[in-house]
Coordinates of C-alpha atoms in Angstrom, one line a residue:
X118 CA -30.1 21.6 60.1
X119 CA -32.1 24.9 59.4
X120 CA -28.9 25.7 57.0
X121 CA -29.3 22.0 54.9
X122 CA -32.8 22.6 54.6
X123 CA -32.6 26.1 53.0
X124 CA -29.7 24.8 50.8
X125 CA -32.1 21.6 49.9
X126 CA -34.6 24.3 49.4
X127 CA -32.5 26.8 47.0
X128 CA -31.7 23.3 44.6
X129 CA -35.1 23.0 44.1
X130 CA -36.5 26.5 43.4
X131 CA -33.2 26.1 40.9
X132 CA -34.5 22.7 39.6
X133 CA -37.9 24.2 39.1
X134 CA -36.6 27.3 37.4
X135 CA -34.6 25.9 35.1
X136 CA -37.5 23.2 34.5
X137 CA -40.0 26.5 33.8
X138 CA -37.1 28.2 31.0
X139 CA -36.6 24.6 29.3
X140 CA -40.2 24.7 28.7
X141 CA -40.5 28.6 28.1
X142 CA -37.7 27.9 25.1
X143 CA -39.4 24.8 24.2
X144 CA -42.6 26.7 23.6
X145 CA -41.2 30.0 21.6
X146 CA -39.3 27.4 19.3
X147 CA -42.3 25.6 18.3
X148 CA -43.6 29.4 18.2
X149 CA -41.1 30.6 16.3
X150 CA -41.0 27.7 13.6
X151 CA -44.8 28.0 13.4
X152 CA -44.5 32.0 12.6
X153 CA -41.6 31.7 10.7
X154 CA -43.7 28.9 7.9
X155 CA -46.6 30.9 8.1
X156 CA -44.4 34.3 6.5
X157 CA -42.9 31.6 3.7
X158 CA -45.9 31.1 2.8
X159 CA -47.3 34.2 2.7
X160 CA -44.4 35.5 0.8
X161 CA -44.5 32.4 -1.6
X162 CA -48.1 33.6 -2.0
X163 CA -46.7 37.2 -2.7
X164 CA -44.3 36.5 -5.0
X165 CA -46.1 33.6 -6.8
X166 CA -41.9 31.8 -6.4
X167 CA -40.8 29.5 -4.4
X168 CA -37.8 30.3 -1.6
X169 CA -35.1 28.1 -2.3
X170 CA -32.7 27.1 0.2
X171 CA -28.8 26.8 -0.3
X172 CA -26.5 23.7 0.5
X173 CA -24.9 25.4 3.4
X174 CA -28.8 26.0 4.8
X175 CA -30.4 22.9 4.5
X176 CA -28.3 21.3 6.8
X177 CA -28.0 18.4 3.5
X178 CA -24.3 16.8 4.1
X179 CA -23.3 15.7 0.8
X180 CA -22.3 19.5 -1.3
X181 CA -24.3 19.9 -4.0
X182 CA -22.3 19.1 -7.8
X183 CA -22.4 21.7 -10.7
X184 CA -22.6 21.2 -14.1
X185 CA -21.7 24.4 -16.0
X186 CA -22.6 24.5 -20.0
X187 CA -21.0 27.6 -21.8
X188 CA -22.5 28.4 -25.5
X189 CA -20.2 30.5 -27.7
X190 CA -22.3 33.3 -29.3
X191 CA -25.6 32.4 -28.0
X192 CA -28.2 35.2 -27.4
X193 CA -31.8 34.6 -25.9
X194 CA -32.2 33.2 -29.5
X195 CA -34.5 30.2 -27.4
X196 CA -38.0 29.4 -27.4
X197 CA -38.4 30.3 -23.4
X198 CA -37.0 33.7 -24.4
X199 CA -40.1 34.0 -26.8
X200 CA -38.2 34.2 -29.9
X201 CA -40.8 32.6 -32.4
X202 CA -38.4 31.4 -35.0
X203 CA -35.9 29.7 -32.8
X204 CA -36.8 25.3 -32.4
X205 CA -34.8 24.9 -28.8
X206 CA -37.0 22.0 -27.3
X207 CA -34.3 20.7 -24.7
X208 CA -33.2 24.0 -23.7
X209 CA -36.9 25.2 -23.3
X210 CA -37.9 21.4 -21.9
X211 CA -34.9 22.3 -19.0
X212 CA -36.1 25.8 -18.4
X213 CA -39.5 24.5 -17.2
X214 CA -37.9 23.8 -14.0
X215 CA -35.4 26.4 -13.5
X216 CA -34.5 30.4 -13.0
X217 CA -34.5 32.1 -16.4
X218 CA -33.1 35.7 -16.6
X219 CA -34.2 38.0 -18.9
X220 CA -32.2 40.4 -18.2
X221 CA -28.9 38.5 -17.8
X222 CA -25.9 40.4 -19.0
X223 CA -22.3 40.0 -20.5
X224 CA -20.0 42.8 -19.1
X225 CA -17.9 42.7 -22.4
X226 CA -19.1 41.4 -26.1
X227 CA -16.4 39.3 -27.0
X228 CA -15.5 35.6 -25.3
X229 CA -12.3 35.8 -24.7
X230 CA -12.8 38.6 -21.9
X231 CA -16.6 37.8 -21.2
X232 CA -14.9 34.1 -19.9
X233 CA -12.2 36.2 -18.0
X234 CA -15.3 38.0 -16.7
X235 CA -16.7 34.4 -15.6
X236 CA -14.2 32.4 -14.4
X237 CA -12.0 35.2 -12.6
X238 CA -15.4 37.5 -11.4
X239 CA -13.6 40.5 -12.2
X240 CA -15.1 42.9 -14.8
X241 CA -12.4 44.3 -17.9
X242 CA -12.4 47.4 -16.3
X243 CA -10.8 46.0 -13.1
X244 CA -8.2 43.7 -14.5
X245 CA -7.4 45.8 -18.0
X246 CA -8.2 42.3 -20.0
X247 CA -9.8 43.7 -22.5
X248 CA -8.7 41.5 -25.8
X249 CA -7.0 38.9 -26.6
X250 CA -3.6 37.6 -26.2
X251 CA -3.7 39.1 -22.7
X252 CA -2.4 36.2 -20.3
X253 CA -4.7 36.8 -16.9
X254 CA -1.6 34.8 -14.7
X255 CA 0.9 36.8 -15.9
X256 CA -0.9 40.0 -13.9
X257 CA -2.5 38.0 -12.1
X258 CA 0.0 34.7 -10.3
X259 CA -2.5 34.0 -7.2
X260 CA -5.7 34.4 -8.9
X261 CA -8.3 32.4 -7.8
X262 CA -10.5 31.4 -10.9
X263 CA -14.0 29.9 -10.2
X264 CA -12.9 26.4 -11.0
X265 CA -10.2 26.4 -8.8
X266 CA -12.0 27.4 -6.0
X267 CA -14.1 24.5 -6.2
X268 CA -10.6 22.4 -6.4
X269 CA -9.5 24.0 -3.5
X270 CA -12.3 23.0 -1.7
X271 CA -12.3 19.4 -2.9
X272 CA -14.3 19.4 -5.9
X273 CA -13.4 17.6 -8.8
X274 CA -13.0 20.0 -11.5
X275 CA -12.9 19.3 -15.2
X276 CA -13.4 21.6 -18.8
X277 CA -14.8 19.6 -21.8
X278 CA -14.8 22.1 -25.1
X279 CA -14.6 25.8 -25.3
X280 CA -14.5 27.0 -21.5
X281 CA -11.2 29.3 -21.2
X282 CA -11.0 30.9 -24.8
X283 CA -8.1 29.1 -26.4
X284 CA -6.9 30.6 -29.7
X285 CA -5.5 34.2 -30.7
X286 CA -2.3 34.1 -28.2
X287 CA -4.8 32.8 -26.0
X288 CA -4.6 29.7 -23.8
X289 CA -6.3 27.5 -21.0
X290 CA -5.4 27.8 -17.4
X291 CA -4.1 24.3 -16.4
X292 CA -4.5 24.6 -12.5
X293 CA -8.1 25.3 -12.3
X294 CA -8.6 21.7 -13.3
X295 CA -8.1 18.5 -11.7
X296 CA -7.3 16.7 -15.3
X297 CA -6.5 17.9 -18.4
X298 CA -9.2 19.7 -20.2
X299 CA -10.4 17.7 -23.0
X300 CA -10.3 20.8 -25.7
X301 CA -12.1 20.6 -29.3
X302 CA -12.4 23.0 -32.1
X303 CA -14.4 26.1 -32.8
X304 CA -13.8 26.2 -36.8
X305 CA -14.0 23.4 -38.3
X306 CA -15.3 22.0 -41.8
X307 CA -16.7 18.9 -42.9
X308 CA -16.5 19.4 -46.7
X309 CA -13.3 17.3 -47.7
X310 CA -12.4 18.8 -50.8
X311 CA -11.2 22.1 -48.5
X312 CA -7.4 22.1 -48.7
X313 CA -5.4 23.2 -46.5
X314 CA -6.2 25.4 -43.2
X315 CA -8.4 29.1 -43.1
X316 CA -7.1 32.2 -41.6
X317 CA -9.9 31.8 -38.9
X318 CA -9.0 27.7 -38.5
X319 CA -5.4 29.2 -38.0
X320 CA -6.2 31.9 -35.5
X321 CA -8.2 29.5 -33.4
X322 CA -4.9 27.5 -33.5
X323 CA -2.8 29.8 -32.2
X324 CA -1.1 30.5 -35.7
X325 CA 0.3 34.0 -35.2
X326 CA -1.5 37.1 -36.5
X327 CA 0.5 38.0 -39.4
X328 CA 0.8 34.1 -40.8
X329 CA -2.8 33.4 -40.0
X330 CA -3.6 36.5 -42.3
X331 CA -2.2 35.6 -45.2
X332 CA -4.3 32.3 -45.7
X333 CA -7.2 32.1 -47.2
X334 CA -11.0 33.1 -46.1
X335 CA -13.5 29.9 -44.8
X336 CA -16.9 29.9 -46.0
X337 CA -19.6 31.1 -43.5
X338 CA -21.9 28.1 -43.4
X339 CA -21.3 24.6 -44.8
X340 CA -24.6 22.5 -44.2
X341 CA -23.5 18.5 -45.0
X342 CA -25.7 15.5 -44.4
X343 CA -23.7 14.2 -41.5
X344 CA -23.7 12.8 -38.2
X345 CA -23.5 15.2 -35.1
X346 CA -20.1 13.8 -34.2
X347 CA -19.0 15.2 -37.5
X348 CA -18.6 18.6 -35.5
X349 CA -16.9 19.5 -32.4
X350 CA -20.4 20.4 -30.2
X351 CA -21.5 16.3 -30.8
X352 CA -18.2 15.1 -29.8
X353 CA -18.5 17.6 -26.8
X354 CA -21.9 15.6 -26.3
X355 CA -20.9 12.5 -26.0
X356 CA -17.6 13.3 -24.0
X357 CA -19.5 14.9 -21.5
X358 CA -22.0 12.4 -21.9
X359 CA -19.6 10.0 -20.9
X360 CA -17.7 11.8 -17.8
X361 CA -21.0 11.9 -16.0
X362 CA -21.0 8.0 -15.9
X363 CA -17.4 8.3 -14.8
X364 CA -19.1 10.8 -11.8
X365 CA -21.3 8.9 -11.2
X366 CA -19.1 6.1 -9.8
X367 CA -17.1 8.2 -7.4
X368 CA -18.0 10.2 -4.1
X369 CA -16.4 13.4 -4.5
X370 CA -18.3 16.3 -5.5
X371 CA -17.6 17.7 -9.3
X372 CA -17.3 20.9 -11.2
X373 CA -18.4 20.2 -14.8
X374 CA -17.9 22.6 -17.4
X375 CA -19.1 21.9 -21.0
X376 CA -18.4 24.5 -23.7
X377 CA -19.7 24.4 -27.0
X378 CA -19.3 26.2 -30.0
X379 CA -22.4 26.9 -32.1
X380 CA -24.2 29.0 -33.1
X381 CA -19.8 31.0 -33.7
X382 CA -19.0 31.1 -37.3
X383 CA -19.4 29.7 -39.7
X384 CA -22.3 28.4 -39.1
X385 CA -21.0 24.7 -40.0
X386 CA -24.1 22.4 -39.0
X387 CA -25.5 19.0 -40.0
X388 CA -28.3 19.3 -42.9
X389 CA -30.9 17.9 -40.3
X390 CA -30.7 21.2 -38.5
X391 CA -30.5 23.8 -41.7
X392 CA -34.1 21.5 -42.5
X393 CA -36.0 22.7 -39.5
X394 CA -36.2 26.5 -41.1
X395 CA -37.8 27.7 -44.4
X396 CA -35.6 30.3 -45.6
X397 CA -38.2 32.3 -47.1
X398 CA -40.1 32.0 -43.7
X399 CA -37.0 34.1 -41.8
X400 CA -37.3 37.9 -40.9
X401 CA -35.0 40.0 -42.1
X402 CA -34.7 42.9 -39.6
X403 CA -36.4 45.9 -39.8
X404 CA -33.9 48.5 -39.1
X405 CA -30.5 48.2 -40.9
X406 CA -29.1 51.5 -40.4
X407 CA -27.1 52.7 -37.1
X408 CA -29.5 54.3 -34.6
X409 CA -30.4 58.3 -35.2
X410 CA -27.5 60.6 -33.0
X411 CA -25.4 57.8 -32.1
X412 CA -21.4 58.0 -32.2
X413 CA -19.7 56.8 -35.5
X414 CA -17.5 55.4 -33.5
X415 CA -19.3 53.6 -31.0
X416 CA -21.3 50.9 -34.0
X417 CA -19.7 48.5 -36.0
X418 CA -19.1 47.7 -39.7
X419 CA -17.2 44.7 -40.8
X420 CA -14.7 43.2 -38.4
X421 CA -15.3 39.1 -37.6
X422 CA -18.3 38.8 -40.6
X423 CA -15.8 39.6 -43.5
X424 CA -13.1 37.4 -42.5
X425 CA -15.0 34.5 -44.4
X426 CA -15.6 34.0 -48.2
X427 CA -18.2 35.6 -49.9
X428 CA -19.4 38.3 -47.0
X429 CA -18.7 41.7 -48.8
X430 CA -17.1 44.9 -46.9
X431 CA -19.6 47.8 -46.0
X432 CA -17.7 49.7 -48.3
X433 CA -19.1 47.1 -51.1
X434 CA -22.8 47.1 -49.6
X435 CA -24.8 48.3 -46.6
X436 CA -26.7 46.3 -45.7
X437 CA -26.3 43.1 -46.9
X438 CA -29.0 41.8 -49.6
X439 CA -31.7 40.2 -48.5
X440 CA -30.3 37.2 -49.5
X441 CA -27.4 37.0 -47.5
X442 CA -29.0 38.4 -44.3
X443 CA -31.3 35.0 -44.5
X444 CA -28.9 32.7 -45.5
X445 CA -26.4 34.0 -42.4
X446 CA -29.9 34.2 -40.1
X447 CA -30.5 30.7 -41.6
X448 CA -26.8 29.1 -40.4
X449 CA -27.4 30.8 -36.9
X450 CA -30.7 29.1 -36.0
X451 CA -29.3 26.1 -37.3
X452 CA -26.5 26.3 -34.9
X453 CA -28.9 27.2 -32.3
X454 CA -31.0 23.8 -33.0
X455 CA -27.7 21.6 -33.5
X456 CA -26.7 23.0 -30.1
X457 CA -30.5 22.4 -28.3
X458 CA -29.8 18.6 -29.3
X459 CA -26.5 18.1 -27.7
X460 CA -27.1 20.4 -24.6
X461 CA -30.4 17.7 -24.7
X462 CA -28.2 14.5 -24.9
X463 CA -26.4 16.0 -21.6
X464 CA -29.0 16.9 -19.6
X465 CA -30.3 13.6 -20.5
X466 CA -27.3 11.7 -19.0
X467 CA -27.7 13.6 -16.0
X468 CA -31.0 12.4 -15.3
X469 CA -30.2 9.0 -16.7
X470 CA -27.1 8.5 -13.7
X471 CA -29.7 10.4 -10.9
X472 CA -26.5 13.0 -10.3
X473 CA -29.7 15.7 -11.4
X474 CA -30.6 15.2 -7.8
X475 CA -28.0 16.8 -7.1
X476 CA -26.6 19.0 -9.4
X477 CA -26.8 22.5 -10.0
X478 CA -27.3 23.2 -13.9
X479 CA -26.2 26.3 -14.9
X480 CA -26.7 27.2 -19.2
X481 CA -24.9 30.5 -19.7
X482 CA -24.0 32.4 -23.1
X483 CA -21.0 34.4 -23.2
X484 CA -22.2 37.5 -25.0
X485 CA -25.3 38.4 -27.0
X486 CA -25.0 38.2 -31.1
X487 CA -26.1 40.8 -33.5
X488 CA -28.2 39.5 -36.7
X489 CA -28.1 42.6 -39.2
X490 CA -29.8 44.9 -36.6
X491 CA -28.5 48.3 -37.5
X492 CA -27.0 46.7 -40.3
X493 CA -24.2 45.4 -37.4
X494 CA -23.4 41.2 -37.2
X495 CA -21.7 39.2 -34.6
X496 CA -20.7 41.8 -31.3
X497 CA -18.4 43.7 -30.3
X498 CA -20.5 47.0 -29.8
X499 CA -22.1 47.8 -26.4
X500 CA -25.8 48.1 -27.7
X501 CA -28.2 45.9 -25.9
X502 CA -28.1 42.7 -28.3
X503 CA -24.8 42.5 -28.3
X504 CA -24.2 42.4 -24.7
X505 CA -27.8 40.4 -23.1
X506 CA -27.5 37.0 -22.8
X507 CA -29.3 33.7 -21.8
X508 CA -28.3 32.9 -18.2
X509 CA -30.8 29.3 -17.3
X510 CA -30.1 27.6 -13.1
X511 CA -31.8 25.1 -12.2
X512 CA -31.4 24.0 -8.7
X513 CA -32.1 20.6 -7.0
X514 CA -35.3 20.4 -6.0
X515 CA -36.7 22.8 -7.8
X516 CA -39.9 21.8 -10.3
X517 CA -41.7 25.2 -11.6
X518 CA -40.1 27.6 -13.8
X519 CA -39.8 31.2 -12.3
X520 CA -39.2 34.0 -14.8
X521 CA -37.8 37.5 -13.6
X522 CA -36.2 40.4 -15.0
X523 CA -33.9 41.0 -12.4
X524 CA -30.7 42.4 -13.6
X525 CA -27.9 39.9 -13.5
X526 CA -24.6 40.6 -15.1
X527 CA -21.7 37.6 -15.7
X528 CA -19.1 38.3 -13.1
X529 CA -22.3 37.8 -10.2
X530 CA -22.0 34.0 -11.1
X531 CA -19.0 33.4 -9.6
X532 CA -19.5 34.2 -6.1
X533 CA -23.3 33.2 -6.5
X534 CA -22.5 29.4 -6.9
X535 CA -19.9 29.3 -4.6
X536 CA -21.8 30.7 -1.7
X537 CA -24.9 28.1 -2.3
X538 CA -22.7 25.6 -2.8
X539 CA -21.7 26.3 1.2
X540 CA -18.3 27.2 0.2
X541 CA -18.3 31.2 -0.1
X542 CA -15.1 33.5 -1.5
X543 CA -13.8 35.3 1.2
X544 CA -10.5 36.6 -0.6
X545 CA -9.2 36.8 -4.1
X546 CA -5.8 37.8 -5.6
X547 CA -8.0 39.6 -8.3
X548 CA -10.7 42.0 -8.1
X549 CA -13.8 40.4 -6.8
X550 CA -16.7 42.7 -8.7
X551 CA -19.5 40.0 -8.6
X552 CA -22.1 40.2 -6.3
X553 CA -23.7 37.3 -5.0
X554 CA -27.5 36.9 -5.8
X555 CA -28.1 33.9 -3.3
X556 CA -30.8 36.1 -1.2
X557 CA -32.9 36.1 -4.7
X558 CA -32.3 32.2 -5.2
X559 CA -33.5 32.1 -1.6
X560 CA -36.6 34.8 -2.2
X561 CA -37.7 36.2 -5.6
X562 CA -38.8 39.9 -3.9
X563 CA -35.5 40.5 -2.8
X564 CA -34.2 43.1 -5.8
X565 CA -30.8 41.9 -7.2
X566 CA -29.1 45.3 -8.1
X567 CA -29.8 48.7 -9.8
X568 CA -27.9 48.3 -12.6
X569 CA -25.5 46.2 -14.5
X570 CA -22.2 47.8 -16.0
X571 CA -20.2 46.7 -19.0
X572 CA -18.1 48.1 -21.7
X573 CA -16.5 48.2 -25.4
X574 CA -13.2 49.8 -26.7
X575 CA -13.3 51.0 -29.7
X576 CA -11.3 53.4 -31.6
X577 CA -9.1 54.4 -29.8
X578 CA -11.7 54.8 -26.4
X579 CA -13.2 52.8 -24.0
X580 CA -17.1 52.7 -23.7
X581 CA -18.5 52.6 -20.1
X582 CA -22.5 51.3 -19.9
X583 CA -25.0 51.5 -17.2
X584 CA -27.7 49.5 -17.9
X585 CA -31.1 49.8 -15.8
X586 CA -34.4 48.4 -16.2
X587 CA -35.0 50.8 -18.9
X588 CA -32.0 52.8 -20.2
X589 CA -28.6 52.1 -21.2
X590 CA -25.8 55.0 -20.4
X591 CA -22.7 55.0 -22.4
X592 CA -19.7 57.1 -22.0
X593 CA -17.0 57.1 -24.2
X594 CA -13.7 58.9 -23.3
X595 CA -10.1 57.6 -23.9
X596 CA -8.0 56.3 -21.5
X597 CA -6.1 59.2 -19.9
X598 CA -8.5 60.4 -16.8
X599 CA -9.9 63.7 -17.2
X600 CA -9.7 63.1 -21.4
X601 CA -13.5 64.3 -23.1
X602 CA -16.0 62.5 -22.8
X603 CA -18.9 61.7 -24.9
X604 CA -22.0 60.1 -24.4
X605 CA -25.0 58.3 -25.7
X606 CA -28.7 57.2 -24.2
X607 CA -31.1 55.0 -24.9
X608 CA -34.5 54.1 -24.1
X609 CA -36.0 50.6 -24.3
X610 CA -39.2 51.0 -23.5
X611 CA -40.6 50.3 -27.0
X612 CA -38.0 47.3 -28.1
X613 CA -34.4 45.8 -28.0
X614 CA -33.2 47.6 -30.8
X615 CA -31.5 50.8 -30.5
X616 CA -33.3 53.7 -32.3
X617 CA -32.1 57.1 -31.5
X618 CA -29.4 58.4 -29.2
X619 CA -31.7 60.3 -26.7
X620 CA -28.6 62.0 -24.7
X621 CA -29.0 65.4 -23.3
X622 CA -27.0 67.1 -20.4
X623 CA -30.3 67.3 -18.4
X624 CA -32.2 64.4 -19.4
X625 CA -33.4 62.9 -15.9
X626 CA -32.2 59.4 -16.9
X627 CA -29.1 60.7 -18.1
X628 CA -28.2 62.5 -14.5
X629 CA -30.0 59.2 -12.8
X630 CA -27.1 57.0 -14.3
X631 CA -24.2 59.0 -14.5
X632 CA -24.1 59.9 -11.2
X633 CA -24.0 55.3 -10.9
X634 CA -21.3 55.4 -13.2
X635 CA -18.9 58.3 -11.4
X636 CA -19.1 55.9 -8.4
X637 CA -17.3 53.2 -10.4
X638 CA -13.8 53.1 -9.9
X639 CA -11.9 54.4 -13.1
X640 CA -11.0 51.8 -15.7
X641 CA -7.7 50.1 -15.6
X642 CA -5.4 50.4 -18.5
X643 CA -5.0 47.9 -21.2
X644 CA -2.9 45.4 -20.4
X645 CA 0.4 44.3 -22.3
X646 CA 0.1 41.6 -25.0
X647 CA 1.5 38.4 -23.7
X648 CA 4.3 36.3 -24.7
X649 CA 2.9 32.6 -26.2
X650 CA 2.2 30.6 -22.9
X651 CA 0.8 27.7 -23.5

């Protein structure tokens, strides 16, 4: 009996201990909770940014959609960039309610690799695709592109326009999409007395090299009084326009990319657009000569500007006239207007179906664009217009703008949607440089990274930058490791535009960032040319 009693006893010290922790755990959750909103807010107070939370955080079931819109040669040419000549009222109207990076860069100025660099998250330097005509499955069978990940995780994924560069020996990848991509043109003309195609109209089409050369030269610009359908970017429009409705009818999540090609030569643009700028009223740059010190080598004369009619060789004149520079400044803020309005028309579906609940809208350029600075056009060089580039995310939810010069380079996309969408890389048949910038999405004080790294060949060597918040390192060597190497630095503390090579062996910046670019892995080689797979 004395035995029952102490047993009946034990149960309920037990009952009431257990009782006692319930309410102890009860108590430091409410705690915790409490503490934990009251250091949001003080670090919402801090940082002056709200702390976003990701798909796979928020404990929301249904995954979160993404709409991706590539533009083919766009630099921060846009009003929320505070460029004063540029009329971009959709893009800027979208910006009000998303991230804009102002330091967002391209880690190699030309699209064909800066989409490799995209869709694959792998810089050049890892996977030797440097140029064009380089076939990434070929090195690459298991590879893993962005788009495909998404499919593999169920998403619906789909290309509308320029999104894979398709032209030069260079084609789409067909199983990163759920349905055929819906491809359009880059050069185009609407002037019907043109006979016959244009060397660049032929390179875009996959005409070999040597035929495509032998036709003639396009004009630069051709400004028509024609519909935006006339073009490939209004046809995009309304494609993508219409694929949303389509979305909007089914359950499963999407991946959306919509590729346009303006402001890419020529600069062929209904007259509407040419009419929003005074010619007379556009600056002509101030410096037109390559920067004091720097490399021969390392600028550019010539190359994709002279391959249309009337655009004379460096050899003929440098710089351009006046004249010229204007008209070809002229045809690029066109594009960048035609481009606003269709960008517009998609965003505006978006809203009209309600899928902008939930959508993730990401605006990305591929690579900057150079307008006669240092008497250079177009890219292809590693100086800093060339290579920074709009990068605009809005997230669901979100309804302020927040601006930051965090540095953000293109292959940090990649891994960045996937892990907000709640569906993070873990493994990749290719080299996975991107670095995810979700803890910034989640809190603006977090830093993203020191530096952002990109590069150029040219003649014969491969430029190497490091880029930090105020210098840009770049070493040029060939090749062959332990080859010469030869560097240049500059300083952008007083502007954009490079000036003077400031390089010396013990310039503090110079030893700051080299010592960041010996811990990068050596550059892979350049990779074979492809055979024509289409």
């Amino acid at each position: 009996m004395i035995v029952k009693q102490r047993k009946l006893s034990n149960r309920r010290v037990v009952s009431a201990g257990m009782a006692l922790l319930l309410c102890i755990g009860l108590l430091y959750g409410w705690v915790t909770q409490a503490v934990a909103a009251v250091v949001q807010k003080n670090v919402t107070a801090k940082t002056g940014e709200p702390i976003a939370e990701s798909n796979a955080n928020s404990g929301k079931q249904k995954p979160y959609n993404v709409l991706f819109i590539l533009v083919d040669d766009l630099r921060p040419a846009l009003g929320v960039y505070g460029d004063q000549v540029a009329q971009s009222p959709e893009i800027d109207a979208f910006a009000r309610n998303a991230y804009v990076f102002e330091r967002a860069y391209s880690n190699q100025a030309v699209c064909v690799a800066s989409r490799y660099n995209l869709l694959l998250g792998a810089r050049s330097t890892s996977t030797g695709l440097y140029d064009f005509g380089r076939a990434f499955r070929e090195f690459y069978p298991e590879a893993t592109t962005m788009p495909e990940h998404f499919k593999n995780k169920g998403y619906y994924t789909a290309a509308i326009g320029k999104v894979f560069h398709v032209g030069h020996n260079t084609y789409n990848d067909k199983q990163s999409w759920t349905v055929p991509h819906e491809h359009d043109l880059v050069v185009e003309y609407a002037d019907k007395s043109k006979k016959g195609q244009t060397r660049e109209e032929a390179l875009f089409g996959n005409v070999p090299w040597g035929e495509a050369n032998k036709l003639a030269k396009g004009a630069a610009w051709e400004c028509l009084d024609v519909s935006d359908e006339t073009y490939a970017d209004g046809r995009v429009a309304k494609l993508a326009a219409a694929r949303l409705a389509q979305l909007k009818q089914q359950d499963q999540p999407f991946f959306l990319a919509v590729g346009f090609a303006r402001p890419h030569l020529p600069f062929s643009v209904p007259k509407k657009y040419w009419d929003k700028y005074h010619l007379d009223q556009l600056p002509v740059p101030k410096q037109q000569s390559n920067p004091i010190g720097s490399l021969a080598y390392a600028n550019k004369r010539d190359g994709e500007i002279v391959q249309y009619q009337g655009i004379p060789t460096a050899a003929e004149t440098d710089p351009f006239p006046d004249s010229l520079t204007r008209k070809l400044i002229h045809g690029y803020y066109a594009g960048v207007s035609y481009v606003d309005a269709q960008i517009g028309k998609v965003l505006a579906q978006l809203k009209e179906t309600g899928l902008d609940k939930n959508t993730i809208v990401v605006l990305w350029g591929d690579h900057g664009y150079l307008l006669g600075e240092m008497g250079m056009w177009t890219k292809h060089v590693n100086h800093e217009l060339a290579n920074r580039i709009p990068l605009i995310i809005h997230i669901p939810g979100q309804t302020t703008p927040q601006k930051t010069k965090q540095l953000i380079e293109t292959v940090d996309i990649y891994p960045t949607l996937a892990e907000w969408c709640g569906i993070p890389v873990h493994a990749t048949q290719q080299p996975m440089d991107g670095k995810s910038f979700v803890p910034f999405l989640k809190n603006t004080a977090i830093k993203t990274k020191d530096y952002v790294y990109h590069c150029f060949p040219r003649d014969g060597k491969l430029g190497r930058a490091i880029r930090d918040e105020r210098y840009r390192l770049i070493a040029w060597q060939p090749f062959q490791q332990g080859a010469p190497v030869a560097y240049e630095l500059y300083d952008y503390e007083q502007g954009l535009v490079e000036t003077e090579n400031i390089w010396k062996p013990d310039h503090p910046a110079f030893l700051k960032l080299k010592a960041a670019l010996d811990r990068e892995p050596f550059p892979a080689p350049f990779r074979p040319e492809s055979k024509a797979i289409k």
